[in-house]
Amino acid sequence: MKKRTLIILASVALVIIIAAIVGLSMYFKPVKNFSASKADITMSSKSFFEEFLKDQSTANSKYVVNDKTIQITGKIADIKKNDDGTVSVLLDVENPEGDVSCALTKEESLKADKYKPGMTIIIKGQCTGFQELINKEVIMIRCGIVE
Amino acid sequence: MKIASFLALALIMFCNLNAADKYITKTGHIWFYSKTPMEVIEAHNNQAASVIDIKTGSIAFNLIIKSFKFERALMEEHFNENYIESAKFPKSTFNGKFTNFDKSNFTKNGIYKVNVEGDLNIHGVAKHVKTPGSIEVKDGKIYAKSKFSVKPEDYNIQIPGIVRDKIGKNMEITVDLVYEPFK
């Protein structure tokens, strides 16, 4: 009888501990690593840009809201170092008023040295939306270089 | 004499053509912070787009809400889905002007205290706000800094009682941008 009570108590304690571990790890789970996760969508910078240009809200619900990992292939229009040491890559979209802007993570920025304007690059990351205040630009953050 | 005045005129026109009226950034840093005994909340946006028109003294911001980066996935999810509703209100904007400020300072190296006043739109709600800040004009660039706070409830952001103690009554917002001449 005593042994049985002990086993029940021990199992209850075990369940509570497991639940606490699962709960806490969910609570403290870091944000998805977009640059390392498998691409959900693969497309060219030109057609990606044109979808946003055509209908921003449809493109937002397709690519932004669901936190999809987006892989974009395009020609580098410009590549620049920001004040915090990270690198932004602007992809050409065959439209003088626009581009796809990709902000690389700190680690991925270290790999950017060998890339120059005019080269073709494949970048993977999170799309956050469309900026229209200055030019027309699809914004990608948390990006990594695929090749 | 005629030639001299013609040259002077040509020089003035040339200078005007060269001087940029607009200063821009697309990689401005804006972040918010709140601390209570139960939780620290912090998120950074490095993709803030902003334009200063030095002729009119106006300043505009366009912020994509999804570009705010948190460390923790759950916090980022709650922020986007429950509070700021970024699917419904994907952008936050500000349109305002510098007040009590001599516009000619925009082209003179120095550090200036400024006041900015205008309409801040968050979560689909527009409010008139005023905030002090500083700008530094240095070698053709404008460095702008400001810190102010907003109450989530002022922008119709509902925070349930059960988590109210985790989220500060005031969100401290810090703005740190480097503007370059717009060519």
Coordinates of C-alpha atoms in Angstrom, one line a residue:
Chain A
M1 CA 0.0 0.0 0.0
K2 CA 2.7 2.4 1.0
K3 CA 4.7 1.4 -2.0
R4 CA 1.8 2.1 -4.3
T5 CA 1.3 5.6 -2.9
L6 CA 4.9 6.3 -3.4
I7 CA 4.7 5.2 -7.0
I8 CA 1.6 7.4 -7.6
L9 CA 3.3 10.4 -6.0
A10 CA 6.5 9.8 -8.0
S11 CA 4.5 9.6 -11.3
V12 CA 2.5 12.8 -10.5
A13 CA 5.8 14.6 -9.7
L14 CA 7.3 13.3 -13.0
V15 CA 4.3 14.5 -15.0
I16 CA 4.5 17.9 -13.4
I17 CA 8.3 18.2 -14.1
I18 CA 7.9 17.1 -17.7
A19 CA 5.0 19.6 -18.2
A20 CA 7.1 22.4 -16.6
I21 CA 10.1 21.5 -18.9
V22 CA 7.9 21.5 -22.0
G23 CA 6.1 24.7 -20.9
L24 CA 9.3 26.6 -20.1
S25 CA 11.0 25.5 -23.3
M26 CA 8.1 26.6 -25.3
Y27 CA 8.0 29.9 -23.4
F28 CA 11.7 30.5 -24.0
K29 CA 11.9 29.0 -27.4
P30 CA 14.0 31.3 -29.7
V31 CA 12.6 32.7 -32.9
K32 CA 12.8 30.4 -36.0
N33 CA 16.2 30.4 -37.6
F34 CA 15.1 31.4 -41.2
S35 CA 18.5 31.3 -42.7
A36 CA 19.0 27.7 -41.6
S37 CA 15.5 26.3 -42.2
K38 CA 14.3 24.6 -45.3
A39 CA 12.8 26.9 -47.9
D40 CA 8.9 26.8 -48.1
I41 CA 8.9 29.0 -51.3
T42 CA 11.5 29.4 -54.0
M43 CA 11.3 32.2 -56.6
S44 CA 13.1 34.9 -58.5
S45 CA 13.4 38.4 -57.2
K46 CA 11.6 39.8 -60.2
S47 CA 8.4 37.7 -59.8
F48 CA 8.5 38.1 -56.0
F49 CA 8.6 41.9 -56.4
E50 CA 5.9 42.0 -59.0
E51 CA 3.5 40.1 -56.8
F52 CA 3.8 42.8 -54.1
L53 CA 3.6 45.6 -56.7
K54 CA 0.4 44.1 -58.1
D55 CA -1.5 43.4 -54.8
Q56 CA 0.2 44.1 -51.5
S57 CA -2.4 42.6 -49.2
T58 CA -2.6 39.3 -51.2
A59 CA 1.2 39.0 -51.2
N60 CA 1.3 39.8 -47.5
S61 CA -1.1 37.0 -46.6
K62 CA 0.8 34.6 -48.9
Y63 CA 4.4 35.3 -47.8
V64 CA 4.4 37.5 -44.6
V65 CA 1.7 36.5 -42.1
N66 CA 2.5 32.8 -42.0
D67 CA 6.3 33.2 -41.4
K68 CA 7.3 31.2 -44.4
T69 CA 11.0 30.7 -45.2
I70 CA 11.4 32.4 -48.6
Q71 CA 14.3 31.7 -51.0
I72 CA 15.0 34.3 -53.6
T73 CA 17.3 34.2 -56.6
G74 CA 18.4 37.5 -58.2
K75 CA 21.1 39.7 -59.5
I76 CA 22.8 41.9 -56.9
A77 CA 22.0 45.6 -57.6
D78 CA 23.9 46.9 -54.6
I79 CA 25.5 45.5 -51.5
K80 CA 26.3 47.7 -48.5
K81 CA 27.6 47.5 -45.0
N82 CA 25.4 49.0 -42.3
D83 CA 26.6 50.9 -39.2
D84 CA 26.1 47.9 -37.0
G85 CA 28.4 45.7 -39.2
T86 CA 25.5 43.8 -40.8
V87 CA 25.2 43.7 -44.6
S88 CA 22.2 44.5 -46.7
V89 CA 21.9 43.0 -50.2
L90 CA 19.6 44.8 -52.7
L91 CA 18.4 42.5 -55.5
D92 CA 17.5 43.8 -59.0
V93 CA 13.9 43.3 -60.1
E94 CA 14.2 44.8 -63.6
N95 CA 12.3 47.8 -62.5
P96 CA 14.2 51.1 -61.9
E97 CA 11.9 52.1 -59.0
G98 CA 12.2 48.9 -57.0
D99 CA 14.2 46.2 -55.4
V100 CA 14.2 43.4 -52.9
S101 CA 16.1 44.4 -49.8
C102 CA 17.7 41.5 -47.8
A103 CA 19.2 42.2 -44.4
L104 CA 21.7 39.4 -43.5
T105 CA 22.1 38.2 -40.0
K106 CA 25.4 39.1 -38.2
E107 CA 26.9 35.6 -38.9
E108 CA 25.8 35.6 -42.5
S109 CA 27.1 39.1 -43.1
L110 CA 30.7 37.7 -42.6
K111 CA 30.2 35.6 -45.8
A112 CA 29.2 38.6 -47.9
D113 CA 32.7 39.9 -48.8
K114 CA 33.1 37.9 -52.0
Y115 CA 29.8 39.1 -53.5
K116 CA 29.7 42.1 -55.8
P117 CA 27.0 44.0 -57.7
G118 CA 26.1 42.2 -61.0
M119 CA 26.6 38.7 -59.5
T120 CA 23.7 36.3 -59.1
I121 CA 23.0 35.3 -55.5
I122 CA 20.5 33.0 -53.7
I123 CA 19.2 34.3 -50.4
K124 CA 16.9 32.7 -47.8
G125 CA 15.0 34.6 -45.1
Q126 CA 11.8 36.0 -43.7
C127 CA 9.7 38.4 -45.7
T128 CA 8.1 41.2 -43.6
G129 CA 6.4 43.4 -46.2
F130 CA 6.6 46.2 -48.7
Q131 CA 8.1 49.7 -48.2
E132 CA 6.8 52.5 -50.4
L133 CA 7.9 55.7 -48.6
I134 CA 11.2 56.1 -50.5
N135 CA 11.1 53.7 -53.4
K136 CA 9.2 50.4 -53.8
E137 CA 10.9 47.6 -51.9
V138 CA 10.1 44.1 -50.6
I139 CA 11.7 43.7 -47.2
M140 CA 13.5 40.5 -46.2
I141 CA 15.1 40.1 -42.8
R142 CA 17.0 37.4 -40.9
C143 CA 18.6 36.4 -44.2
G144 CA 21.3 33.9 -45.0
I145 CA 23.3 33.3 -48.2
V146 CA 22.5 30.0 -49.9
E147 CA 25.1 30.4 -52.6
Chain B
M1 CA 29.7 93.0 -65.0
K2 CA 27.1 91.1 -67.0
I3 CA 29.4 88.1 -67.2
A4 CA 30.0 88.3 -63.5
S5 CA 26.3 88.3 -62.6
F6 CA 25.7 85.5 -65.1
L7 CA 28.5 83.5 -63.5
A8 CA 27.1 84.2 -60.0
L9 CA 23.6 83.1 -61.2
A10 CA 25.0 80.0 -62.8
L11 CA 26.9 79.2 -59.6
I12 CA 23.8 79.6 -57.4
M13 CA 21.8 77.3 -59.8
F14 CA 24.6 74.8 -59.8
C15 CA 24.7 74.8 -56.0
N16 CA 20.9 74.4 -55.8
L17 CA 21.0 71.5 -58.2
N18 CA 23.7 69.8 -56.1
A19 CA 22.2 70.4 -52.7
A20 CA 19.8 67.7 -51.7
D21 CA 16.4 68.8 -50.3
K22 CA 15.7 65.3 -49.0
Y23 CA 17.6 63.1 -46.6
I24 CA 16.6 59.5 -46.3
T25 CA 17.2 56.2 -44.5
K26 CA 15.8 52.7 -45.1
T27 CA 17.8 51.1 -42.4
G28 CA 16.8 53.2 -39.4
H29 CA 16.9 51.5 -36.0
I30 CA 13.7 51.8 -33.8
W31 CA 13.2 49.7 -30.8
F32 CA 10.8 49.4 -27.9
Y33 CA 11.4 48.3 -24.3
S34 CA 9.3 47.7 -21.3
K35 CA 10.3 46.2 -17.9
T36 CA 8.2 45.0 -15.1
P37 CA 9.2 42.7 -12.2
M38 CA 7.7 39.8 -14.2
E39 CA 9.0 40.4 -17.7
V40 CA 11.4 42.4 -19.9
I41 CA 10.0 43.0 -23.4
E42 CA 12.3 44.3 -26.1
A43 CA 12.1 44.2 -29.9
H44 CA 14.3 45.8 -32.6
N45 CA 13.4 47.1 -36.1
N46 CA 16.4 47.9 -38.3
Q47 CA 14.4 48.5 -41.4
A48 CA 12.7 51.8 -40.6
A49 CA 12.2 54.0 -43.6
S50 CA 12.3 57.8 -43.1
V51 CA 12.5 61.0 -45.0
I52 CA 13.5 64.5 -43.8
D53 CA 12.7 67.4 -46.2
I54 CA 15.1 70.1 -45.1
K55 CA 13.3 72.8 -47.1
T56 CA 10.0 72.3 -45.4
G57 CA 11.3 70.9 -42.1
S58 CA 9.0 67.9 -42.4
I59 CA 9.8 64.3 -41.3
A60 CA 8.0 61.1 -42.2
F61 CA 8.4 57.5 -41.1
N62 CA 7.1 54.2 -42.4
L63 CA 7.6 51.2 -40.3
I64 CA 6.8 47.6 -41.2
I65 CA 5.5 46.0 -38.0
K66 CA 6.7 42.5 -38.9
S67 CA 10.3 43.8 -39.1
F68 CA 10.3 44.0 -35.2
K69 CA 12.6 41.3 -34.0
F70 CA 12.2 39.6 -30.7
E71 CA 14.5 37.0 -29.1
R72 CA 11.6 34.7 -28.2
A73 CA 9.2 33.1 -30.7
L74 CA 6.2 33.1 -28.4
M75 CA 6.6 36.8 -27.6
E76 CA 6.9 37.7 -31.2
E77 CA 3.8 35.6 -32.0
H78 CA 1.7 37.2 -29.3
F79 CA 2.9 40.7 -30.3
N80 CA 1.9 40.2 -34.0
E81 CA -1.3 38.1 -33.5
N82 CA -2.9 39.3 -30.2
Y83 CA -1.7 42.8 -29.6
I84 CA -0.6 44.9 -32.6
E85 CA -2.4 42.6 -35.1
S86 CA 0.2 43.0 -37.9
A87 CA -1.9 41.1 -40.4
K88 CA -4.6 43.7 -40.2
F89 CA -2.4 46.7 -39.6
P90 CA 1.0 45.9 -41.3
K91 CA 2.4 49.4 -41.0
S92 CA 3.0 52.1 -38.5
T93 CA 3.5 55.7 -39.8
F94 CA 4.5 59.1 -38.6
N95 CA 4.0 62.4 -40.4
G96 CA 5.3 65.5 -38.7
K97 CA 7.6 68.5 -38.6
F98 CA 10.4 70.0 -36.7
T99 CA 9.2 72.9 -34.5
N100 CA 11.3 75.7 -33.0
F101 CA 14.2 74.8 -35.2
D102 CA 16.1 76.9 -37.7
K103 CA 16.0 74.9 -41.0
S104 CA 19.4 76.4 -42.1
N105 CA 21.0 74.3 -39.3
F106 CA 20.3 71.2 -41.4
T107 CA 23.3 72.1 -43.6
K108 CA 25.6 73.3 -40.8
N109 CA 27.7 70.8 -38.8
G110 CA 26.6 70.7 -35.2
I111 CA 24.4 69.1 -32.5
Y112 CA 21.0 70.6 -32.1
K113 CA 18.1 70.0 -29.7
V114 CA 14.9 69.7 -31.6
N115 CA 11.2 69.2 -31.1
V116 CA 9.1 67.1 -33.4
E117 CA 5.4 67.1 -33.6
G118 CA 2.9 65.2 -35.8
D119 CA 0.6 62.3 -36.2
L120 CA 1.6 58.8 -35.1
N121 CA -0.4 55.9 -36.4
I122 CA -0.1 52.6 -34.6
H123 CA -2.6 49.7 -34.9
G124 CA -4.9 51.8 -37.1
V125 CA -5.2 54.6 -34.5
A126 CA -3.7 58.1 -35.2
K127 CA -2.7 60.3 -32.3
H128 CA -1.1 63.7 -32.3
V129 CA 2.3 63.5 -30.4
K130 CA 5.1 65.8 -29.5
T131 CA 8.6 64.7 -28.6
P132 CA 12.0 66.2 -28.0
G133 CA 15.0 64.8 -29.7
S134 CA 18.4 65.7 -31.0
I135 CA 20.0 65.8 -34.4
E136 CA 23.6 66.0 -35.3
V137 CA 24.6 67.3 -38.7
K138 CA 28.0 65.9 -39.6
D139 CA 29.7 65.8 -43.0
G140 CA 26.5 65.8 -45.1
K141 CA 24.7 63.2 -42.9
I142 CA 22.0 63.8 -40.3
Y143 CA 22.0 61.6 -37.2
A144 CA 18.7 61.8 -35.4
K145 CA 17.9 60.4 -32.0
S146 CA 14.7 60.5 -29.8
K147 CA 13.1 58.7 -27.0
F148 CA 9.5 58.8 -26.0
S149 CA 6.8 56.5 -24.6
V150 CA 3.4 55.4 -25.7
K151 CA 0.6 53.7 -23.8
P152 CA -0.7 50.6 -25.7
E153 CA -4.2 51.4 -24.5
D154 CA -4.1 54.8 -26.3
Y155 CA -3.8 52.9 -29.6
N156 CA -6.7 50.6 -28.8
I157 CA -4.3 47.6 -28.1
Q158 CA -6.2 45.4 -25.6
I159 CA -4.1 43.6 -23.1
P160 CA -5.9 40.9 -21.0
G161 CA -5.8 41.3 -17.2
I162 CA -3.9 38.0 -16.8
V163 CA -0.8 39.3 -18.5
R164 CA -1.2 43.0 -17.8
D165 CA 1.5 42.9 -15.1
K166 CA 4.0 41.5 -17.5
I167 CA 3.7 44.4 -20.0
G168 CA 4.7 47.9 -19.0
K169 CA 2.0 50.6 -18.8
N170 CA 4.3 52.6 -21.0
M171 CA 6.4 51.3 -23.9
E172 CA 9.6 53.2 -24.2
I173 CA 10.4 53.8 -27.8
T174 CA 13.9 54.7 -29.0
V175 CA 14.6 56.1 -32.4
D176 CA 18.2 56.2 -33.8
L177 CA 18.6 57.0 -37.5
V178 CA 21.3 58.1 -39.9
Y179 CA 20.0 60.0 -42.9
E180 CA 21.9 60.4 -46.2
P181 CA 21.2 62.9 -49.0
F182 CA 18.7 61.5 -51.4
K183 CA 20.1 61.4 -55.0

